[in-house]
mmCIF file of C-alpha atoms and ligand atoms in Angstrom:
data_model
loop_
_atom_site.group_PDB
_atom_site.id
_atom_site.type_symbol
_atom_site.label_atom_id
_atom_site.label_comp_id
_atom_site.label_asym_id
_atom_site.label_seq_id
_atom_site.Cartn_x
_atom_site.Cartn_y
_atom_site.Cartn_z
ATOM 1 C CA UNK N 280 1.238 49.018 4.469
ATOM 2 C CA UNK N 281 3.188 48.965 7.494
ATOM 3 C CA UNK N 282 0.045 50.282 9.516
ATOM 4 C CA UNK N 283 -1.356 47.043 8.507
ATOM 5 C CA UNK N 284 1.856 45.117 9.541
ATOM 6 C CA UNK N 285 1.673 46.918 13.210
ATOM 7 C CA UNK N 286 -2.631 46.326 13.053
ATOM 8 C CA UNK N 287 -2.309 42.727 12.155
ATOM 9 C CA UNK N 288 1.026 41.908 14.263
ATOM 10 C CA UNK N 289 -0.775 43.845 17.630
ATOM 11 C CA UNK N 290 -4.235 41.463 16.611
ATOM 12 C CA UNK N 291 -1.419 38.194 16.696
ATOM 13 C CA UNK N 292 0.306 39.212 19.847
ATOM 14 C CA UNK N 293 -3.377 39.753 21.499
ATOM 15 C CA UNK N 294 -4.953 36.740 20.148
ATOM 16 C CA UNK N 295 -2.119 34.850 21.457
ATOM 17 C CA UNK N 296 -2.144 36.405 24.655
ATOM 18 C CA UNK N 297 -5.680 35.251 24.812
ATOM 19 C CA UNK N 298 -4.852 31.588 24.245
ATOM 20 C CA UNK N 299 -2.691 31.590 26.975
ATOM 21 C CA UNK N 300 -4.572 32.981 29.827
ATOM 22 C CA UNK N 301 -7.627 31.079 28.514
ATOM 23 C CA UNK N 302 -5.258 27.591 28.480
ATOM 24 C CA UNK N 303 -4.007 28.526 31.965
ATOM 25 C CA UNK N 304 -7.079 29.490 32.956
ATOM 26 C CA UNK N 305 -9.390 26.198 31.975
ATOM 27 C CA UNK N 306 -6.602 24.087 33.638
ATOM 28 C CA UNK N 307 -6.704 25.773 36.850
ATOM 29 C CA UNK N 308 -10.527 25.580 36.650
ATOM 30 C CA UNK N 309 -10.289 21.997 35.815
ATOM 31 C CA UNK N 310 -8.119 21.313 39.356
ATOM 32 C CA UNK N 311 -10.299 23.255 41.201
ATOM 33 C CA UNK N 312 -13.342 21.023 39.831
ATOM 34 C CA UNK N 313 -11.593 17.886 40.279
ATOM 35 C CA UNK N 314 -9.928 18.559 44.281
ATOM 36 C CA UNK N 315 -12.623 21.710 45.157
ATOM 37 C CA UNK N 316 -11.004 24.763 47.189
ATOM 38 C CA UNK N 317 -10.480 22.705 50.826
ATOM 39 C CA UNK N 318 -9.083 25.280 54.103
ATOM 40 C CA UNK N 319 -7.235 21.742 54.455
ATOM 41 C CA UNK N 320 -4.473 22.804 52.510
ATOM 42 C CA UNK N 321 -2.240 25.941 53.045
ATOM 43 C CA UNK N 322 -1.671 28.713 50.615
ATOM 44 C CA UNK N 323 0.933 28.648 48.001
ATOM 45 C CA UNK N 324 4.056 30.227 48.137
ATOM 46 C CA UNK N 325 2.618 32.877 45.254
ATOM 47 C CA UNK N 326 -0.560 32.530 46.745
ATOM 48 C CA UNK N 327 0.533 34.080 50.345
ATOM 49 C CA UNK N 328 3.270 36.789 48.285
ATOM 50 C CA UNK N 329 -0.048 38.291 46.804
ATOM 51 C CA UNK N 330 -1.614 38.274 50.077
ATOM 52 C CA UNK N 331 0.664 39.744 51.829
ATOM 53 C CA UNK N 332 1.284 42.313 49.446
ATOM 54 C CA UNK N 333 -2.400 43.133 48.530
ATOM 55 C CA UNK N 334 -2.579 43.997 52.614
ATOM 56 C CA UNK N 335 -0.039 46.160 52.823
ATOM 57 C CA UNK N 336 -1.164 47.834 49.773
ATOM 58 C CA UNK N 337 -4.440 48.345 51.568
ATOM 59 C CA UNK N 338 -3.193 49.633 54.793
ATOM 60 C CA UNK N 339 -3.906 53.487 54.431
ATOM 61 C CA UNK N 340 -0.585 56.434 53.997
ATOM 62 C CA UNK N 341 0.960 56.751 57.568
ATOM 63 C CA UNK N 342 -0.423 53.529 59.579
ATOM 64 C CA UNK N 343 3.535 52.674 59.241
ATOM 65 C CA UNK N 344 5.325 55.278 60.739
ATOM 66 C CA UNK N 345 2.673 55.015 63.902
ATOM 67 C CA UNK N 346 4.451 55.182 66.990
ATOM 68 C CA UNK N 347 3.589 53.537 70.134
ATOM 69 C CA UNK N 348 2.417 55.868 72.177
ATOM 70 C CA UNK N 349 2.800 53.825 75.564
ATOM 71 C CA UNK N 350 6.010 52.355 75.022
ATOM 72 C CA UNK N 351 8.072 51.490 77.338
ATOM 73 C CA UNK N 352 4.910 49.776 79.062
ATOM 74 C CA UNK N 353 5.225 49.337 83.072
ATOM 75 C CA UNK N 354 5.585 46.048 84.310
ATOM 76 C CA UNK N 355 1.122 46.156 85.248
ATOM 77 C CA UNK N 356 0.316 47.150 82.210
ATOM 78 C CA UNK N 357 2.492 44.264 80.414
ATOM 79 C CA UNK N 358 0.892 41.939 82.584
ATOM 80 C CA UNK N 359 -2.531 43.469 81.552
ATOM 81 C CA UNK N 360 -1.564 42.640 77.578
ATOM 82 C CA UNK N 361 -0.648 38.968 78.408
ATOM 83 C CA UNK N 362 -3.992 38.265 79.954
ATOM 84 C CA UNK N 363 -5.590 39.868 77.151
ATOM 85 C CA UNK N 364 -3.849 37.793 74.986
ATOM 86 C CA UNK N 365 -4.822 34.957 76.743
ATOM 87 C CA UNK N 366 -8.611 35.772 76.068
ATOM 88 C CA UNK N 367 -8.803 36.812 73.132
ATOM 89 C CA UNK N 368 -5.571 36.166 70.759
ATOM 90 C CA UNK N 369 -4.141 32.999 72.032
ATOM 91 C CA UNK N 370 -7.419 30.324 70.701
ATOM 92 C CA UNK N 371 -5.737 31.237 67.133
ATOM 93 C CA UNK N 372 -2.164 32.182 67.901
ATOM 94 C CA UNK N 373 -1.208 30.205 70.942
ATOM 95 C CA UNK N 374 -0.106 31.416 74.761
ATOM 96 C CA UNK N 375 3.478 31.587 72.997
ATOM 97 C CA UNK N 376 2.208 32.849 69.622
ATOM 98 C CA UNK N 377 3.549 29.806 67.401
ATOM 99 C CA UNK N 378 -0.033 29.377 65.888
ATOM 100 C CA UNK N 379 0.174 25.939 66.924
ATOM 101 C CA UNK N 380 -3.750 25.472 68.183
ATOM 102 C CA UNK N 381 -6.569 23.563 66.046
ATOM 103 C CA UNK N 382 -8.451 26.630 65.625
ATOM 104 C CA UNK N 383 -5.256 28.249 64.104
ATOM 105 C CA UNK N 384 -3.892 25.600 61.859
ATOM 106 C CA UNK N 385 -7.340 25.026 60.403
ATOM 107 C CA UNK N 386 -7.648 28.402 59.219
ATOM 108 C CA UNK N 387 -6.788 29.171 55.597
ATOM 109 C CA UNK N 388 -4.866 30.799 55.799
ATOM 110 C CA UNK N 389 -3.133 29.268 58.804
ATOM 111 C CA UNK N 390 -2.317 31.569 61.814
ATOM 112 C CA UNK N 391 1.246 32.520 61.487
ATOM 113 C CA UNK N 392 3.834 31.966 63.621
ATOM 114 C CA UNK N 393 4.308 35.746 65.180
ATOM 115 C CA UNK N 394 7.606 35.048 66.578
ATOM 116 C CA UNK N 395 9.365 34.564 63.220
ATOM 117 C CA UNK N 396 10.734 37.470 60.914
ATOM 118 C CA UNK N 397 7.927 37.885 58.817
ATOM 119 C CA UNK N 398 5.404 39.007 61.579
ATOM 120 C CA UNK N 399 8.477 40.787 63.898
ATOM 121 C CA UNK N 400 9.600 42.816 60.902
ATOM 122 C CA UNK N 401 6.350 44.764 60.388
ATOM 123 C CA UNK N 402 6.599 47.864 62.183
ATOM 124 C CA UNK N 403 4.605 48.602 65.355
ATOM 125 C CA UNK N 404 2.130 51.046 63.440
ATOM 126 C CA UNK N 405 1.424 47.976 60.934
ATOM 127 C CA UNK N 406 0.628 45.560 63.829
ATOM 128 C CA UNK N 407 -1.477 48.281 65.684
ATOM 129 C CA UNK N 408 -3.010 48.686 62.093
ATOM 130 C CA UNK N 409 -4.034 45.091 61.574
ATOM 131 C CA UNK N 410 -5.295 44.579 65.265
ATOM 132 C CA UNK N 411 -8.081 47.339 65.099
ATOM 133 C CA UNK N 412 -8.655 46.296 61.541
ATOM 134 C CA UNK N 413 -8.543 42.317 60.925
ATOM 135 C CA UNK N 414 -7.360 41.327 57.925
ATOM 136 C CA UNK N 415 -10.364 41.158 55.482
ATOM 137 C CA UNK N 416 -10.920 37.109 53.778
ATOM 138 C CA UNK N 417 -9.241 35.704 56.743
ATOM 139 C CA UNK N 418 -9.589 34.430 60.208
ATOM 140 C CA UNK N 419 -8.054 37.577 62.045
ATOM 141 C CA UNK N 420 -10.657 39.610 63.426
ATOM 142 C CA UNK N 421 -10.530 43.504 64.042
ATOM 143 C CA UNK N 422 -11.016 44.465 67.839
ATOM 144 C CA UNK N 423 -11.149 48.408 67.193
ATOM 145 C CA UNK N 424 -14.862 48.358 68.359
ATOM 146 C CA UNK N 425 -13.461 46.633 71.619
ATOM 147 C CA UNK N 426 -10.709 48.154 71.902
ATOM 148 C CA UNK N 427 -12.037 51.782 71.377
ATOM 149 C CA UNK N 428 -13.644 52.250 75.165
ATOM 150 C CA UNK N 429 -9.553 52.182 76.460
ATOM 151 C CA UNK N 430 -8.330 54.769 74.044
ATOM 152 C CA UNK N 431 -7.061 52.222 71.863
ATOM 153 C CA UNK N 432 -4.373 51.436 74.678
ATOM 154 C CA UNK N 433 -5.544 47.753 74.742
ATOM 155 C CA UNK N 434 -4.474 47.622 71.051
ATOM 156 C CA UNK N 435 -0.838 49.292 71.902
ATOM 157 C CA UNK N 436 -0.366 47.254 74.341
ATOM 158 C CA UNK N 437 -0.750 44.257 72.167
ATOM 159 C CA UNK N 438 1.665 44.940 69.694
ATOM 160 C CA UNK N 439 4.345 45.314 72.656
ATOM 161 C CA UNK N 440 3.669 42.122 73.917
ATOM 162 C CA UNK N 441 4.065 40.729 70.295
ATOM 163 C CA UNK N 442 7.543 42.543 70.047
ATOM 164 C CA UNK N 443 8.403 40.194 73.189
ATOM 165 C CA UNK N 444 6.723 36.645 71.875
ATOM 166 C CA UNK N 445 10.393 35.573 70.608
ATOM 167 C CA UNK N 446 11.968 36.575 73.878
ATOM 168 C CA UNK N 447 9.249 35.433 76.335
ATOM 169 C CA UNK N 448 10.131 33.863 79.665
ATOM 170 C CA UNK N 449 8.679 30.528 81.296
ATOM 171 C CA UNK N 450 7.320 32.525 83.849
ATOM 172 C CA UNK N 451 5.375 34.857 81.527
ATOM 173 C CA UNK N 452 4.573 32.351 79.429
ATOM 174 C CA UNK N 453 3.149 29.985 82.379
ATOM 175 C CA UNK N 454 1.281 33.235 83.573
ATOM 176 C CA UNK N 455 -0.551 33.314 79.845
ATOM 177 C CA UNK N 456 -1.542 29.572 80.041
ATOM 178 C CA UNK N 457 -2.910 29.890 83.548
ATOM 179 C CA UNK N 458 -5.120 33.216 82.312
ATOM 180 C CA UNK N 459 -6.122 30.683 79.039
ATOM 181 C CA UNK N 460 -10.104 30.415 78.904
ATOM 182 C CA UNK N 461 -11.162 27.592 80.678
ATOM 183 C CA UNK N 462 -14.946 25.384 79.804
ATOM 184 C CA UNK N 463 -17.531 25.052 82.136
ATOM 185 C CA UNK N 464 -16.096 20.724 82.209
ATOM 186 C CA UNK N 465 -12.420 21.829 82.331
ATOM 187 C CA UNK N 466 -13.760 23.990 85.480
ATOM 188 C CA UNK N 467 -15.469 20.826 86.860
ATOM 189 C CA UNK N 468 -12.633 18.490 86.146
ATOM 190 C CA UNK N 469 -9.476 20.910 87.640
ATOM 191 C CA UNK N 470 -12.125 21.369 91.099
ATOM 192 C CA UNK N 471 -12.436 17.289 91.297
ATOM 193 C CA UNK N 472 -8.595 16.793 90.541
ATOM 194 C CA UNK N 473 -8.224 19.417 93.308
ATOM 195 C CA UNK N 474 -10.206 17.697 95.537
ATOM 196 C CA UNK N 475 -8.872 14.288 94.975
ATOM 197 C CA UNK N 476 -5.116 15.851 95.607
ATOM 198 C CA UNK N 477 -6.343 16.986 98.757
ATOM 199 C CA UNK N 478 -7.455 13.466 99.602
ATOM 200 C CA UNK N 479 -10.727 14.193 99.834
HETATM 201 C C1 HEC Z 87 -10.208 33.451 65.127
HETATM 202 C C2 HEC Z 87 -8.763 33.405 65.022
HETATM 203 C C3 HEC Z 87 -7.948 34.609 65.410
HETATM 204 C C4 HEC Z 87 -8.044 35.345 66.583
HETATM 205 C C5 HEC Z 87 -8.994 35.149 67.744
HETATM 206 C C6 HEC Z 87 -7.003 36.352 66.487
HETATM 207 N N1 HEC Z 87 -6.316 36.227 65.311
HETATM 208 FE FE1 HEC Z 87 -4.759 37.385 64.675
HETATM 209 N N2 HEC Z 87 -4.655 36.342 62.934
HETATM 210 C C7 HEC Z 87 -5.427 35.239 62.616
HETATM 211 C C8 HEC Z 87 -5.036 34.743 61.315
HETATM 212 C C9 HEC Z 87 -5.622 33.551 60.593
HETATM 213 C C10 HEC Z 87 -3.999 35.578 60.872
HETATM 214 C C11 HEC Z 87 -3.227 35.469 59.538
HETATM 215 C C12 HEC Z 87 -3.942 36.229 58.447
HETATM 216 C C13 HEC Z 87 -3.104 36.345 57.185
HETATM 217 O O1 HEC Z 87 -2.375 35.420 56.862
HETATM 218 O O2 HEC Z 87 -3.174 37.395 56.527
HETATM 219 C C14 HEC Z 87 -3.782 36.565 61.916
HETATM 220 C C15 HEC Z 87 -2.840 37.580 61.837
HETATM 221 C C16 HEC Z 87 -2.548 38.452 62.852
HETATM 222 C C17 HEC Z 87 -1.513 39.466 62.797
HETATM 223 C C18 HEC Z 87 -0.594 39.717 61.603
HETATM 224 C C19 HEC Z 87 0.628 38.821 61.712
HETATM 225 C C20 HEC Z 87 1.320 38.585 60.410
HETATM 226 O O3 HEC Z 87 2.542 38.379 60.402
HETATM 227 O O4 HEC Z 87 0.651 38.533 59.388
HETATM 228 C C21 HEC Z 87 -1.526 40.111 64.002
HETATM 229 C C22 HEC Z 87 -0.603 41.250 64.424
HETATM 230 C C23 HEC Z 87 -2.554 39.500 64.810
HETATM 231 N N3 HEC Z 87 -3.160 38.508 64.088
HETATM 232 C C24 HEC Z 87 -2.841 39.873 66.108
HETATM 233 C C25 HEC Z 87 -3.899 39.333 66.860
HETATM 234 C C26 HEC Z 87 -4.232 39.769 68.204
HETATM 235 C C27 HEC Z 87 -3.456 40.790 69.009
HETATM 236 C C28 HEC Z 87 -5.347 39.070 68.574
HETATM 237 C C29 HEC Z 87 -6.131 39.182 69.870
HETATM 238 C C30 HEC Z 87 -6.618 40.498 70.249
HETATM 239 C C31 HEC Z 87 -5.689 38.177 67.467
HETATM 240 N N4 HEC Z 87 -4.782 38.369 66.455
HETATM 241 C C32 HEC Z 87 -6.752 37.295 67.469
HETATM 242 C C33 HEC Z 87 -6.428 34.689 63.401
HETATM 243 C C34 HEC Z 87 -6.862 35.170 64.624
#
């Protein structure tokens, strides 16, 4: 008897269970047919949790405690990572790294503002981590093929010149800009502006 009392309450609990997820479930279907999924918008607070967390679940045992094995960097090969930045990191994350570029904010999801707490508080093993890696379903490439023919030293030297982003100086900063990728037009235009300063 009370088997069948435990059988039957279990099949209750289930079958409700059920209801639920299939309610919540046919809703959430139902927005996504009515607005579509659009990069327009930017993840949801849960959304970005379970992101976050599902990558650092995926980062393998040790990338953490990695140590950088070039810190403290000389003052050439800092300048070295903020040209390098300037090629290749700052079309998504901006010469200052505020993510504040089209390319970045029309990601999904959006490039992140490195200077804040959320970015500076990984440690420096986690940042060299995601740099050779990418982060898989997003915009954030992995450079490790690239980066492999310097040792890896290009990728070290990144992550110290994300450490500084919060703290960087005008003169740094004007130093990134100036090394910013430049179009063919751009080129063209700065050589006639040039020009007409001269008062040619
Ligand atoms: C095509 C755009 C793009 C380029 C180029 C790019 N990134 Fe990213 N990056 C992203 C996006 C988008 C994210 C956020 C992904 C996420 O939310 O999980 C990101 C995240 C990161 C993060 C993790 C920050 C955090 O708090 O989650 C690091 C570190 C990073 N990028 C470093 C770099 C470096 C260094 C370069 C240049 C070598 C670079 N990125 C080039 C788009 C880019």
């Amino acid at each position: 008897m009370t088997l069948r009392r435990t059988v039957v309450g279990g099949l209750a609990v289930l079958g409700a269970l059920t209801l639920i997820l299939g309610v919540s479930g046919g809703v959430y279907g139902l927005t996504v047919a009515r607005r579509g999924f659009s990069a327009r918008e930017a993840p949801s607070a849960l959304e970005a949790k379970v992101a976050r967390a599902a990558r650092s679940f995926s980062m393998p045992a040790g990338a953490r405690e990695l140590k950088n094995p070039l810190a403290p960097l000389s003052p050439q090969a800092l300048a070295e990572a903020r040209a390098h930045w300037a090629d290749h990191c700052a079309i998504c994350h901006a010469a200052d790294g505020s993510g504040q570029t089209p390319i970045g904010q029309g990601l999904y999801p959006r490039a992140p503002n490195m200077r804040a707490t959320p970015t500076q508080d990984l440690s420096d093993g986690e940042l060299y981590w995601i740099i050779q890696n990418g982060i898989r379903l997003t915009g954030m490439p992995a450079w490790g093929q690239l980066h492999e023919g310097a040792g890896n030293n290009d990728s070290w030297a990144l992550v110290e010149l994300i450490r500084r982003l919060p703290r960087l100086g005008e003169e740094e900063l004007d130093e990134i800009k100036a090394a910013l990728p430049q179009s063919r037009h751009e080129l063209e235009e700065q050589r006639i502006e040039d020009a007409f300063l001269e008062g040619q």
